[in-house]
JSON list of C-alpha atoms in Angstrom, two decimals:
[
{"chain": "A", "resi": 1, "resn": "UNK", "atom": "CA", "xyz": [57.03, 24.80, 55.91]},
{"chain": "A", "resi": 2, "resn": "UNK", "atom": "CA", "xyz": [54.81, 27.33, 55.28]},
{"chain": "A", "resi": 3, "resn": "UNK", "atom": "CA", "xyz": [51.11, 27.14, 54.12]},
{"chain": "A", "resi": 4, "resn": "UNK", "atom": "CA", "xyz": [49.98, 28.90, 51.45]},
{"chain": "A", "resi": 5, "resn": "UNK", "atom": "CA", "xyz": [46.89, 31.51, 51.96]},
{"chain": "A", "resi": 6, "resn": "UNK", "atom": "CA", "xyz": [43.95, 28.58, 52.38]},
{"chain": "A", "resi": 7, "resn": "UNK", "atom": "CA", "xyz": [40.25, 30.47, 51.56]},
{"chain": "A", "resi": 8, "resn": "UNK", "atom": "CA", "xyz": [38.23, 29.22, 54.41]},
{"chain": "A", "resi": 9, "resn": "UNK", "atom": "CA", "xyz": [34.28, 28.76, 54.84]},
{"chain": "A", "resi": 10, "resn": "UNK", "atom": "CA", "xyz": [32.31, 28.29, 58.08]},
{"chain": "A", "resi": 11, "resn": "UNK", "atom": "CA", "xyz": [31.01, 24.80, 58.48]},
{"chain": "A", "resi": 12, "resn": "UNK", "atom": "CA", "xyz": [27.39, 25.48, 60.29]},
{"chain": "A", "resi": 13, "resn": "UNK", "atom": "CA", "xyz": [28.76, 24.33, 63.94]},
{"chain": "A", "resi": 14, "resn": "UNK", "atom": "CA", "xyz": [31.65, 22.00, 63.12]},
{"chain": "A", "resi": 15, "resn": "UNK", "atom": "CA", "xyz": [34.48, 24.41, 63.04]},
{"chain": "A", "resi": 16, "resn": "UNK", "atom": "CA", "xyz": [36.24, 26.37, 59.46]},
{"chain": "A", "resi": 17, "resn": "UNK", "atom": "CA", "xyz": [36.71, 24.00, 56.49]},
{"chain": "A", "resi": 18, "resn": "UNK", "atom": "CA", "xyz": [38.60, 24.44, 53.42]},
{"chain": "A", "resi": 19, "resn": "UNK", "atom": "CA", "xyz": [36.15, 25.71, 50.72]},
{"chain": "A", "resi": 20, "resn": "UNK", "atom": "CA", "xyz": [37.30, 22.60, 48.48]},
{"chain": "A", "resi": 21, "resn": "UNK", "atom": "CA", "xyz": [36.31, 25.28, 45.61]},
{"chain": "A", "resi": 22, "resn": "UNK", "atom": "CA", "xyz": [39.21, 27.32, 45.75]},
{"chain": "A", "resi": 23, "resn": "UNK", "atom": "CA", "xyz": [42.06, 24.77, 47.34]},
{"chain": "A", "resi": 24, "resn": "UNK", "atom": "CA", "xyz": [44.83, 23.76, 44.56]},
{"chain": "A", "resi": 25, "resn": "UNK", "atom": "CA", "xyz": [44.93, 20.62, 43.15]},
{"chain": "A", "resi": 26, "resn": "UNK", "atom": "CA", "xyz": [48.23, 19.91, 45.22]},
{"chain": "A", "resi": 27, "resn": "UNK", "atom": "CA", "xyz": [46.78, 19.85, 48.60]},
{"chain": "A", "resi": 28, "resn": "UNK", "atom": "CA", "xyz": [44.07, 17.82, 47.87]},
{"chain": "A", "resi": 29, "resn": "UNK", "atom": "CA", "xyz": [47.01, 15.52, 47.10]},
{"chain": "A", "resi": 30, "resn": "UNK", "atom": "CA", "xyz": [48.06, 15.42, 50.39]},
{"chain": "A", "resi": 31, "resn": "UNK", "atom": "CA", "xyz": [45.22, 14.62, 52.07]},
{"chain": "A", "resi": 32, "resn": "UNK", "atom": "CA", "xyz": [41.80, 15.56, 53.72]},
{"chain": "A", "resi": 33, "resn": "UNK", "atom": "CA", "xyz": [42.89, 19.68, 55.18]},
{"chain": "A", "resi": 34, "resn": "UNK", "atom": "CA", "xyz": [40.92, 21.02, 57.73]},
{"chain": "A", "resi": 35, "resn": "UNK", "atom": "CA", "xyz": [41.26, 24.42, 59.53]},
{"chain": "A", "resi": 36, "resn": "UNK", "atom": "CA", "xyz": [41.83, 23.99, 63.47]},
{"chain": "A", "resi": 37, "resn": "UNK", "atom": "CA", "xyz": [42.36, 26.31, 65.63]},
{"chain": "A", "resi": 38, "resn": "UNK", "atom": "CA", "xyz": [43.21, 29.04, 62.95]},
{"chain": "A", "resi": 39, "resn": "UNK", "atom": "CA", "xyz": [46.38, 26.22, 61.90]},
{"chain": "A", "resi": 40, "resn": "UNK", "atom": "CA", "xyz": [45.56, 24.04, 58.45]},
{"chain": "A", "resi": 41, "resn": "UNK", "atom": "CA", "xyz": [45.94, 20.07, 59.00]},
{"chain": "A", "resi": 42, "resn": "UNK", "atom": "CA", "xyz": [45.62, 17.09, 57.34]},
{"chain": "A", "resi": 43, "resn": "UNK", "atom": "CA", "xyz": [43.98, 13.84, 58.87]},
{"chain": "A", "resi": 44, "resn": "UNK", "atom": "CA", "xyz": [46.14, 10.93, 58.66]},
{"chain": "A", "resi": 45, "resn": "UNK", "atom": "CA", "xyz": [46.09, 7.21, 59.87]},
{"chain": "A", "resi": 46, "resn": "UNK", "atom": "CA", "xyz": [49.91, 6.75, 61.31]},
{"chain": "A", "resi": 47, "resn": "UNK", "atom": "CA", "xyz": [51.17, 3.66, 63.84]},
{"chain": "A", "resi": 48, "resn": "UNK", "atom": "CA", "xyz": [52.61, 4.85, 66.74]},
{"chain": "A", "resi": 49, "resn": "UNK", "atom": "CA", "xyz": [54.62, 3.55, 69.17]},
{"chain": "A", "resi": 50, "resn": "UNK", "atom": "CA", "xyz": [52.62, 3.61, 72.09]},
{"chain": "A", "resi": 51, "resn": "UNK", "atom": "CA", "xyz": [55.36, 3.62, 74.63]},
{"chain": "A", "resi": 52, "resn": "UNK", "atom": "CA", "xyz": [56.87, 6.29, 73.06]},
{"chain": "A", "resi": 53, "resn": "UNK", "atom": "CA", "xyz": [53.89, 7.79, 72.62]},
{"chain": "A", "resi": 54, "resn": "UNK", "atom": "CA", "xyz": [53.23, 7.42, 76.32]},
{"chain": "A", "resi": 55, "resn": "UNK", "atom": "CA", "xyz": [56.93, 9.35, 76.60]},
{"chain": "A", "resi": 56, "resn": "UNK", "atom": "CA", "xyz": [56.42, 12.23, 74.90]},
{"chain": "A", "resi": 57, "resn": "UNK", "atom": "CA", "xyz": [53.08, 12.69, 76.48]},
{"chain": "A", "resi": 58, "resn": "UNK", "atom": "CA", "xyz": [54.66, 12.72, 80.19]},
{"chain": "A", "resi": 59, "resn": "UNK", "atom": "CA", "xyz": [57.96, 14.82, 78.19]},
{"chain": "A", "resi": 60, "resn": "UNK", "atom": "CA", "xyz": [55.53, 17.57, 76.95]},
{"chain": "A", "resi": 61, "resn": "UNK", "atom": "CA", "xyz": [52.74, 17.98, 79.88]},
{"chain": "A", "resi": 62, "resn": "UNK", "atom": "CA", "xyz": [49.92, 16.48, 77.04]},
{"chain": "A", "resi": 63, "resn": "UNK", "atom": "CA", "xyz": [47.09, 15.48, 77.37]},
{"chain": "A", "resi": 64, "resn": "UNK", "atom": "CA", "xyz": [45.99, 13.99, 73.89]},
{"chain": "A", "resi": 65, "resn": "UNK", "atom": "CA", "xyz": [47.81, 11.91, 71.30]},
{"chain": "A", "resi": 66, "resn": "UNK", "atom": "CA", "xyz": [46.88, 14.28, 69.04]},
{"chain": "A", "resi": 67, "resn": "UNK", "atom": "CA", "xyz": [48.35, 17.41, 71.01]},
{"chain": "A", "resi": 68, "resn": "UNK", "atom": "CA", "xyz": [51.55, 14.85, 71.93]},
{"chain": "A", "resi": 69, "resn": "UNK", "atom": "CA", "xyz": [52.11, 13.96, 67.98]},
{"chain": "A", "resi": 70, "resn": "UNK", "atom": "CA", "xyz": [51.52, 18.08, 67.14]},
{"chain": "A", "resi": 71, "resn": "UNK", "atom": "CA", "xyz": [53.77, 19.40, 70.21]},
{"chain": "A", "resi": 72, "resn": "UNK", "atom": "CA", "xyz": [56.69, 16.90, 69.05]},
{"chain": "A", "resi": 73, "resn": "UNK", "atom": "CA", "xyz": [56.52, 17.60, 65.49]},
{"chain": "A", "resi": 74, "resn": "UNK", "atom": "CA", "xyz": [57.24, 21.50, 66.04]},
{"chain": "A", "resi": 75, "resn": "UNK", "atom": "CA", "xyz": [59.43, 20.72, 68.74]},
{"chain": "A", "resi": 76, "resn": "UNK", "atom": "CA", "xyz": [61.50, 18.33, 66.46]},
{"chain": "A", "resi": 77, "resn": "UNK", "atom": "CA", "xyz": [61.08, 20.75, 63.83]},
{"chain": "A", "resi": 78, "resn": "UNK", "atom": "CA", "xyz": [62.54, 23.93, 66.21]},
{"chain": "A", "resi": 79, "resn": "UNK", "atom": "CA", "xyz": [65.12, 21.74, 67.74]},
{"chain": "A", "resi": 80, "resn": "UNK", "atom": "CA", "xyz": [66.65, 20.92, 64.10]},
{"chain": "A", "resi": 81, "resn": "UNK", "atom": "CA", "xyz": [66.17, 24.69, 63.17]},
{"chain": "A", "resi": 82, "resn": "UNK", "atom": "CA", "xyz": [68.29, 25.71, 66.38]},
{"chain": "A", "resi": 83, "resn": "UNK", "atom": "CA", "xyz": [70.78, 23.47, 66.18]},
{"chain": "A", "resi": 84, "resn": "UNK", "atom": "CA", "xyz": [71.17, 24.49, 62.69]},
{"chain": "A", "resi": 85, "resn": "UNK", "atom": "CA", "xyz": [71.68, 28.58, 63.74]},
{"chain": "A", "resi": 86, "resn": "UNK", "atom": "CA", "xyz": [74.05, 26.88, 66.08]},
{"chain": "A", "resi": 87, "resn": "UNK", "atom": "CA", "xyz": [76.70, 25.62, 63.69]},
{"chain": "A", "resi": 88, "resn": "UNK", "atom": "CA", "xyz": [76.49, 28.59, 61.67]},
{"chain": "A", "resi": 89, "resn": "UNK", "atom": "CA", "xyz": [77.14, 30.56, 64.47]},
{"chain": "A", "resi": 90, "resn": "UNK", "atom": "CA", "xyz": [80.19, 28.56, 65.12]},
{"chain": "A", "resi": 91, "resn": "UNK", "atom": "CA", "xyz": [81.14, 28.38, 61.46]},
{"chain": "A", "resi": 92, "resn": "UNK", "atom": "CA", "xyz": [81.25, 32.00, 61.87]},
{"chain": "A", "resi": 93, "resn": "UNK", "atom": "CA", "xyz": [83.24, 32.10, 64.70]},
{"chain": "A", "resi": 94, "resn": "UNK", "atom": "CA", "xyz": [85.76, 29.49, 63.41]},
{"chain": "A", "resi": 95, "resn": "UNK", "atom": "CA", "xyz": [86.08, 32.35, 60.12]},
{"chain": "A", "resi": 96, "resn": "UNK", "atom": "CA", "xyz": [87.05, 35.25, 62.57]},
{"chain": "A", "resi": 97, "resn": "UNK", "atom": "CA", "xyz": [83.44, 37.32, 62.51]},
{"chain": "A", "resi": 98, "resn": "UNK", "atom": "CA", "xyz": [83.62, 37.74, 66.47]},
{"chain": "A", "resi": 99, "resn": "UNK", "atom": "CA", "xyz": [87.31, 38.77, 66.49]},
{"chain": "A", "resi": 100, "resn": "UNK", "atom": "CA", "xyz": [86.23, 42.07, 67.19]},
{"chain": "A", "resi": 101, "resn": "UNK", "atom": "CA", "xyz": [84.53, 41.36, 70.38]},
{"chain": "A", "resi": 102, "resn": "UNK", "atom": "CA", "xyz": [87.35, 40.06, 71.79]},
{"chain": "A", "resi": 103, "resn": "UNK", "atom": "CA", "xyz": [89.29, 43.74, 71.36]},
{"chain": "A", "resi": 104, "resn": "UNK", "atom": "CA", "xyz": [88.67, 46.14, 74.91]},
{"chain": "A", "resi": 105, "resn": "UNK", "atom": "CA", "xyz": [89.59, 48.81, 72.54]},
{"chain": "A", "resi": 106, "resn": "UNK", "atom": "CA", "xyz": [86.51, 49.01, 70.42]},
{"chain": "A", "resi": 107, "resn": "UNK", "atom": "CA", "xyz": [84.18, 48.92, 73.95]},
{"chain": "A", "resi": 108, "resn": "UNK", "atom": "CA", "xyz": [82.64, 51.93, 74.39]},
{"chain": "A", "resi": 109, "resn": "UNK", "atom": "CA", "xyz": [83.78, 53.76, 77.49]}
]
């Protein structure tokens, strides 16, 4: 998902902060944003599974729960993403797109 354009202000030594002045009414919705690391997040309280936790921390090369719970959200995210390019690809292939490919005749020589 995509952020929308969030105005930022510096925060005298803490890092960027939304400037709560110009953020819609539907993020504040969602929760507290802050700017980190030029990315927009929102500070949650979740329970985690620390064993799995522990996982995806020695899966991923982590270091922090934080970085662990970041890395395997966009690597869930990707994952779903490619396997979705995947079965289009194949739907493709099942509908005769690549049957071209297959023919010497249109290689170039």
């Amino acid at each position: 998902m995509d952020l929308p354009h969030l105005p930022v202000r510096p925060d005298r030594g803490r890092g960027a902060r939304l400037d709560p002045r110009r953020t819609s009414a539907a993020l504040d919705i969602l929760g507290k944003r802050t700017v980190y690391r030029g990315r927009a997040m929102t500070k949650i309280l979740v329970d985690v599974d620390d064993e799995a936790l522990a996982d995806a921390a020695a899966a991923f090369g982590t270091k922090t729960k934080k970085d662990t719970v970041n890395v395997a959200l966009r690597e869930g995210a990707a994952r779903l993403r490619r396997a979705r390019a995947l079965a289009e690809l194949s739907g493709r292939a099942q509908a005769g797109d690549f049957d071209e490919l297959l023919d010497k005749s249109t290689y170039r020589s």
